Amino acid sequence: MIELLPKVELHCHIEGTFEPELMFSLAERNGIELPYPSVEALHEAYQFKRLQDFLDIYYQGMNVLQTEADFYDLTMAYLERIHKQNVRHTEIFFDPQGHTDRGVGFAVAVNGISNALADGESKYGLSSKLIMCFLRHLDQESAFQTLEQAKQFKHLIAGVGLDSSERDHPPEKFAAVYAAASEQGYLRVAHAGEEGPPAYIETAVDTLKVHRIDHGNSCLENPQLVQRLVERQMPLTVCPLSNTRLCVVDDMKNHPLKTMLDKGLKVTVNSDDPAYFGGYMNENYYAVKEALSLSVSAIGALAQNAIDASFADADRKSALTNELSSYMQSVSG
Ligand code: ADE
Ligand code: ZN
């Protein structure tokens, strides 16, 4: 039932959709030599013990992206794939500082990505939102510069997020830039509780005033926090294959997703960096369905949570809800 389930994705880094084949072809187009002899050798390097192992390779991969056409092709390849998986709405992240810090302009990235998103909507009816993330291993001053660069593209960017190395970079480091972003009308999300402690989830909620937490796994270590997140119905964008690949969870059978659902947390399923972690939305749904024996109605609840937690407007949410409910009737009835 997963293939045809109408799905919404809320946590996917567009730079993390860079498949090795496309990376090699764009490297050739740009006259860049990759530090790997072949697609296979690159694949083999994707063995991570922790988040930082992955980030080192992820930033290296990004270096290949130079032109607006590169960002367009990257984004369009992702949209084509998820369209085939019946993803109906997606909210993608991009890391502007990962590009501007190596001399590729903010406009190059944002225009390439946005043009593909617009074409994806007209070609496939696949709606989307774009969220720019601040890199948390950099300082707040750099995040402020990014917010400033975004000003003339405000109409293309729905919100701000926070990603990269979580340990020792608590959300409150970015309190002022989130306050400024909020003032300017950006919606807010932040990675918290992936490798970091539950306290980072608390400060993301209380200090950054986020609408969603990206990951949030470590909330289960603090029952009072779980209770608060349940009371507020704070969405958590959980990424199952990412969690096992980055050793946040040792085995999919021990993934906390079902426990989270049973506790009443508003959890959703997402792919994070699908080119690096072994799968897009369907593979993530399959992995948890199989490992945790999720029922058809649990899968439906996860899909509905993602619609509710999305930044789509009310009409789009209601259309997506109708589409999902017709599908759920057809499979249960
Ligand atoms: N950037 C890309 N993927 C990420 C992840 N899973 N956690 C933090 N930063 C990221
Ligand atoms: Zn992420």
Coordinates of C-alpha atoms and ligand atoms in Angstrom, one line a residue:
M1 CA 0.0 0.0 0.0
I2 CA 3.0 2.3 0.4
E3 CA 3.7 2.9 -3.3
L4 CA 0.3 4.4 -3.9
L5 CA -0.1 6.1 -0.6
P6 CA -0.2 9.9 -1.3
K7 CA 2.7 11.2 0.7
V8 CA 4.1 14.4 2.1
E9 CA 7.8 14.9 2.8
L10 CA 8.9 17.5 5.4
H11 CA 12.6 16.8 5.9
C12 CA 14.8 16.4 2.9
H13 CA 18.1 18.3 2.2
I14 CA 18.3 18.9 -1.5
E15 CA 22.1 18.6 -1.4
G16 CA 21.5 15.2 0.2
T17 CA 19.6 14.0 -2.9
F18 CA 22.8 14.2 -5.0
E19 CA 23.1 10.7 -6.4
P20 CA 26.7 9.5 -7.3
E21 CA 25.8 9.2 -11.0
L22 CA 24.6 12.7 -11.2
M23 CA 27.5 13.9 -9.1
F24 CA 30.0 12.4 -11.6
S25 CA 28.1 13.8 -14.6
L26 CA 28.0 17.4 -13.2
A27 CA 31.6 17.1 -12.1
E28 CA 32.5 16.3 -15.7
R29 CA 30.3 19.2 -17.0
N30 CA 32.1 21.6 -14.7
G31 CA 35.6 20.2 -15.2
I32 CA 36.0 19.1 -11.6
E33 CA 37.9 16.0 -10.5
L34 CA 36.2 14.1 -7.7
P35 CA 38.4 12.4 -5.1
Y36 CA 36.9 9.0 -6.0
P37 CA 37.7 7.0 -9.1
S38 CA 34.2 5.7 -9.8
V39 CA 30.5 5.8 -8.8
E40 CA 31.1 2.5 -7.0
A41 CA 34.0 3.8 -5.0
L42 CA 32.0 6.8 -4.0
H43 CA 29.1 4.5 -2.9
E44 CA 31.6 2.5 -0.8
A45 CA 32.6 5.6 1.1
Y46 CA 29.1 6.0 2.4
Q47 CA 29.8 4.2 5.7
F48 CA 29.2 6.4 8.7
K49 CA 29.6 5.9 12.4
R50 CA 28.2 9.3 13.3
L51 CA 26.7 12.4 11.9
Q52 CA 30.0 14.2 11.4
D53 CA 31.4 11.3 9.2
F54 CA 28.4 11.9 6.9
L55 CA 28.7 15.7 6.9
D56 CA 32.3 15.6 5.8
I57 CA 31.4 13.7 2.7
Y58 CA 28.1 15.7 2.1
Y59 CA 30.0 19.0 2.1
Q60 CA 32.6 17.5 -0.3
G61 CA 29.8 16.4 -2.7
M62 CA 28.3 19.9 -2.7
N63 CA 31.5 21.3 -4.2
V64 CA 30.4 20.0 -7.6
L65 CA 27.4 22.3 -7.6
Q66 CA 28.5 25.5 -9.4
T67 CA 25.8 26.8 -11.7
E68 CA 22.1 27.5 -11.6
A69 CA 21.7 24.6 -14.1
D70 CA 23.4 22.3 -11.5
F71 CA 20.9 23.3 -8.8
Y72 CA 18.1 22.9 -11.3
D73 CA 19.2 19.5 -12.4
L74 CA 19.7 18.3 -8.9
T75 CA 16.3 19.4 -7.8
M76 CA 14.5 18.2 -10.9
A77 CA 16.1 14.7 -10.5
Y78 CA 14.7 14.6 -6.9
L79 CA 11.3 15.7 -8.0
E80 CA 11.1 13.1 -10.8
R81 CA 12.0 10.4 -8.3
I82 CA 9.5 11.3 -5.7
H83 CA 6.8 11.9 -8.2
K84 CA 7.2 8.2 -9.2
Q85 CA 6.8 7.4 -5.5
N86 CA 3.5 9.4 -5.3
V87 CA 4.9 12.2 -3.0
R88 CA 2.3 15.0 -3.5
H89 CA 4.0 17.8 -1.5
T90 CA 7.5 18.3 -0.3
E91 CA 9.3 20.8 1.9
I92 CA 13.0 20.8 1.1
F93 CA 16.0 22.3 2.8
F94 CA 19.0 23.9 1.3
D95 CA 22.2 25.1 2.9
P96 CA 23.1 28.5 1.5
Q97 CA 26.3 28.9 3.5
G98 CA 27.5 25.6 2.0
H99 CA 27.5 27.4 -1.3
T100 CA 28.3 31.0 -0.5
D101 CA 31.3 30.1 1.6
R102 CA 32.9 28.5 -1.5
G103 CA 32.0 31.4 -3.8
V104 CA 28.8 30.2 -5.3
G105 CA 26.2 33.0 -5.0
F106 CA 23.0 32.8 -3.0
A107 CA 21.0 33.7 -6.1
V108 CA 22.6 30.8 -8.1
A109 CA 21.4 28.2 -5.6
V110 CA 18.0 29.7 -4.8
N111 CA 17.1 30.4 -8.5
G112 CA 18.1 27.0 -9.7
I113 CA 16.2 25.2 -7.0
S114 CA 13.1 27.4 -7.2
N115 CA 12.8 27.1 -11.0
A116 CA 12.8 23.3 -10.7
L117 CA 10.2 23.5 -7.9
A118 CA 8.0 25.6 -10.1
D119 CA 8.4 23.2 -13.0
G120 CA 7.7 20.2 -10.7
E121 CA 4.4 21.8 -9.7
S122 CA 3.3 22.5 -13.2
K123 CA 4.5 19.2 -14.6
Y124 CA 3.5 16.8 -11.8
G125 CA 1.1 18.8 -9.6
L126 CA 3.7 18.3 -6.9
S127 CA 3.5 21.3 -4.5
S128 CA 6.5 22.4 -2.4
K129 CA 8.1 24.8 0.0
L130 CA 11.7 25.9 0.3
I131 CA 13.4 26.2 3.7
M132 CA 16.9 27.7 4.1
C133 CA 19.0 26.2 6.9
F134 CA 21.7 28.0 8.9
L135 CA 24.8 25.8 9.5
R136 CA 25.1 25.5 13.2
H137 CA 28.8 24.9 13.3
L138 CA 29.2 28.4 11.9
D139 CA 28.6 31.5 14.1
Q140 CA 25.4 33.5 14.3
E141 CA 27.0 36.4 12.5
S142 CA 27.3 34.3 9.4
A143 CA 23.6 33.2 9.8
F144 CA 22.7 36.9 9.9
Q145 CA 24.5 37.6 6.7
T146 CA 22.6 34.7 5.1
L147 CA 19.3 36.2 6.3
E148 CA 20.3 39.5 4.8
Q149 CA 21.2 37.8 1.4
A150 CA 17.8 36.1 1.4
K151 CA 15.9 39.4 1.6
Q152 CA 15.4 39.8 -2.2
F153 CA 14.3 36.2 -2.5
K154 CA 11.9 36.2 0.4
H155 CA 9.0 35.3 -1.9
L156 CA 10.7 32.0 -2.7
I157 CA 11.6 31.0 0.8
A158 CA 9.0 29.9 3.3
G159 CA 11.1 29.3 6.4
V160 CA 14.4 28.9 8.2
G161 CA 16.0 25.8 9.7
L162 CA 19.1 24.8 11.5
D163 CA 21.3 21.9 10.5
S164 CA 24.8 20.5 10.5
S165 CA 26.9 19.3 13.5
E166 CA 24.5 19.3 16.5
R167 CA 26.8 18.4 19.4
D168 CA 28.1 21.5 21.2
H169 CA 26.0 23.8 19.0
P170 CA 22.8 24.3 21.0
P171 CA 19.8 26.0 19.3
E172 CA 20.1 29.0 21.7
K173 CA 23.3 30.0 19.9
F174 CA 20.9 31.2 17.1
A175 CA 18.2 32.9 19.3
A176 CA 18.7 36.4 17.8
V177 CA 18.8 35.4 14.2
Y178 CA 15.6 33.2 14.7
A179 CA 13.9 36.2 16.3
A180 CA 14.9 38.4 13.3
A181 CA 13.7 35.7 10.9
S182 CA 10.4 35.5 12.7
E183 CA 10.0 39.3 12.6
Q184 CA 10.6 39.1 8.8
G185 CA 7.8 36.6 8.5
Y186 CA 9.7 33.3 8.0
L187 CA 8.3 30.1 9.5
R188 CA 10.8 28.2 11.7
V189 CA 12.1 24.6 12.1
A190 CA 15.3 23.3 13.6
H191 CA 17.2 20.0 13.8
A192 CA 17.2 18.9 17.5
G193 CA 17.6 15.7 19.4
E194 CA 19.3 13.8 16.5
E195 CA 22.6 13.4 18.3
G196 CA 22.0 16.2 20.8
P197 CA 20.3 15.9 24.2
P198 CA 16.6 16.5 25.0
A199 CA 17.5 20.0 26.3
Y200 CA 18.2 21.1 22.7
I201 CA 14.7 20.1 21.7
E202 CA 13.4 22.2 24.6
T203 CA 15.4 25.3 23.6
A204 CA 14.4 24.9 20.0
V205 CA 10.8 25.0 21.1
D206 CA 11.1 27.7 23.8
T207 CA 13.8 29.9 22.4
L208 CA 13.7 29.5 18.6
K209 CA 9.9 29.1 18.7
V210 CA 9.9 26.5 16.0
H211 CA 6.8 25.1 14.4
R212 CA 8.4 21.6 13.9
I213 CA 11.4 19.7 15.3
D214 CA 13.6 17.9 12.8
H215 CA 14.3 14.4 14.2
G216 CA 13.5 14.8 17.9
N217 CA 14.5 11.3 18.8
S218 CA 16.1 12.1 22.1
C219 CA 12.8 13.5 23.5
L220 CA 12.1 10.0 24.8
E221 CA 14.8 10.4 27.4
N222 CA 12.7 13.0 29.1
P223 CA 9.0 12.1 30.0
Q224 CA 8.1 15.7 30.9
L225 CA 9.3 16.9 27.5
V226 CA 7.3 14.1 25.8
Q227 CA 4.2 15.3 27.6
R228 CA 4.8 18.9 26.5
L229 CA 5.4 17.9 22.9
V230 CA 2.2 15.8 23.0
E231 CA 0.2 18.6 24.5
R232 CA 1.4 21.0 21.9
Q233 CA 1.1 18.4 19.1
M234 CA 4.6 19.6 18.1
P235 CA 5.4 17.8 14.8
L236 CA 8.6 15.7 14.7
T237 CA 10.1 15.0 11.3
V238 CA 11.6 11.5 11.9
C239 CA 14.1 10.0 9.4
P240 CA 14.3 6.2 9.9
L241 CA 17.0 5.2 7.3
S242 CA 19.1 8.2 8.3
N243 CA 18.9 7.2 11.9
T244 CA 20.2 3.7 11.3
R245 CA 22.9 4.8 8.7
L246 CA 24.2 7.4 11.2
C247 CA 24.0 5.0 14.1
V248 CA 21.5 7.2 16.0
V249 CA 19.5 3.9 16.2
D250 CA 21.4 0.6 16.2
D251 CA 18.8 -1.5 14.3
M252 CA 15.5 -0.6 12.6
K253 CA 13.8 -3.1 14.9
N254 CA 14.7 -0.8 17.8
H255 CA 13.6 2.4 16.0
P256 CA 11.5 4.5 18.4
L257 CA 8.9 5.6 15.8
K258 CA 6.2 3.2 17.0
T259 CA 6.8 4.1 20.6
M260 CA 6.5 7.8 19.6
L261 CA 3.2 7.2 17.8
D262 CA 1.9 5.2 20.8
K263 CA 2.7 8.0 23.1
G264 CA 0.7 10.4 21.0
L265 CA 3.6 12.4 19.5
K266 CA 2.9 13.9 16.1
V267 CA 5.5 12.0 14.1
T268 CA 6.1 11.9 10.4
V269 CA 8.4 9.8 8.1
N270 CA 11.0 11.5 6.0
S271 CA 14.1 10.7 3.9
D272 CA 16.7 13.4 5.2
D273 CA 19.5 12.7 2.7
P274 CA 18.2 9.9 0.5
A275 CA 21.1 9.6 -1.9
Y276 CA 23.4 8.9 1.1
F277 CA 21.1 6.8 3.3
G278 CA 19.7 4.2 1.0
G279 CA 16.2 5.4 0.2
Y280 CA 13.6 7.9 -0.6
M281 CA 10.1 8.1 1.0
N282 CA 8.8 4.7 0.0
E283 CA 12.0 2.9 1.3
N284 CA 11.6 4.8 4.6
Y285 CA 8.0 3.9 5.0
Y286 CA 8.8 0.2 4.1
A287 CA 11.6 0.0 6.5
V288 CA 9.6 1.0 9.5
K289 CA 6.4 -0.8 8.4
E290 CA 8.4 -4.1 8.2
A291 CA 10.7 -3.7 11.2
L292 CA 8.0 -2.4 13.5
S293 CA 5.0 -4.3 12.1
L294 CA 3.0 -1.0 11.6
S295 CA -0.7 -1.4 10.8
V296 CA -2.3 0.1 7.7
S297 CA -4.0 2.7 10.0
A298 CA -0.7 3.6 11.6
I299 CA 0.7 4.3 8.1
G300 CA -2.3 6.4 7.3
A301 CA -1.8 8.3 10.6
L302 CA 1.8 9.1 9.7
A303 CA 0.8 10.3 6.3
Q304 CA -2.0 12.5 7.8
N305 CA 0.4 13.9 10.4
A306 CA 2.7 15.1 7.6
I307 CA -0.2 16.9 5.8
D308 CA -1.2 18.6 9.1
A309 CA 2.4 19.6 9.9
S310 CA 3.1 21.0 6.5
F311 CA 3.4 24.7 5.6
A312 CA 1.0 24.2 2.7
D313 CA -2.0 26.6 2.6
A314 CA -5.4 25.5 3.9
D315 CA -6.8 24.6 0.5
R316 CA -3.8 22.5 -0.4
K317 CA -3.9 20.7 3.0
S318 CA -7.6 20.0 2.5
A319 CA -7.1 18.6 -1.0
L320 CA -4.2 16.4 0.3
T321 CA -6.4 15.2 3.2
N322 CA -9.2 14.2 0.7
E323 CA -6.7 12.4 -1.5
L324 CA -5.3 10.5 1.5
S325 CA -8.7 9.6 2.9
S326 CA -10.0 8.3 -0.4
Y327 CA -6.9 6.1 -0.7
M328 CA -7.2 4.8 2.9
Q329 CA -10.9 3.9 2.2
S330 CA -9.9 2.0 -0.9
V331 CA -7.2 0.0 1.0
S332 CA -9.2 -0.7 4.1
G333 CA -12.5 -1.3 2.5
Ligands
ADE1 N1 22.6 18.2 7.0 C1 22.2 17.3 6.1 N2 21.7 16.2 6.7 C2 21.7 16.5 8.1 C3 21.4 15.7 9.2 N3 20.8 14.5 9.2 N4 21.6 16.3 10.4 C4 22.2 17.5 10.5 N5 22.5 18.2 9.4 C5 22.3 17.7 8.2
ZN2 ZN 18.2 16.6 8.3

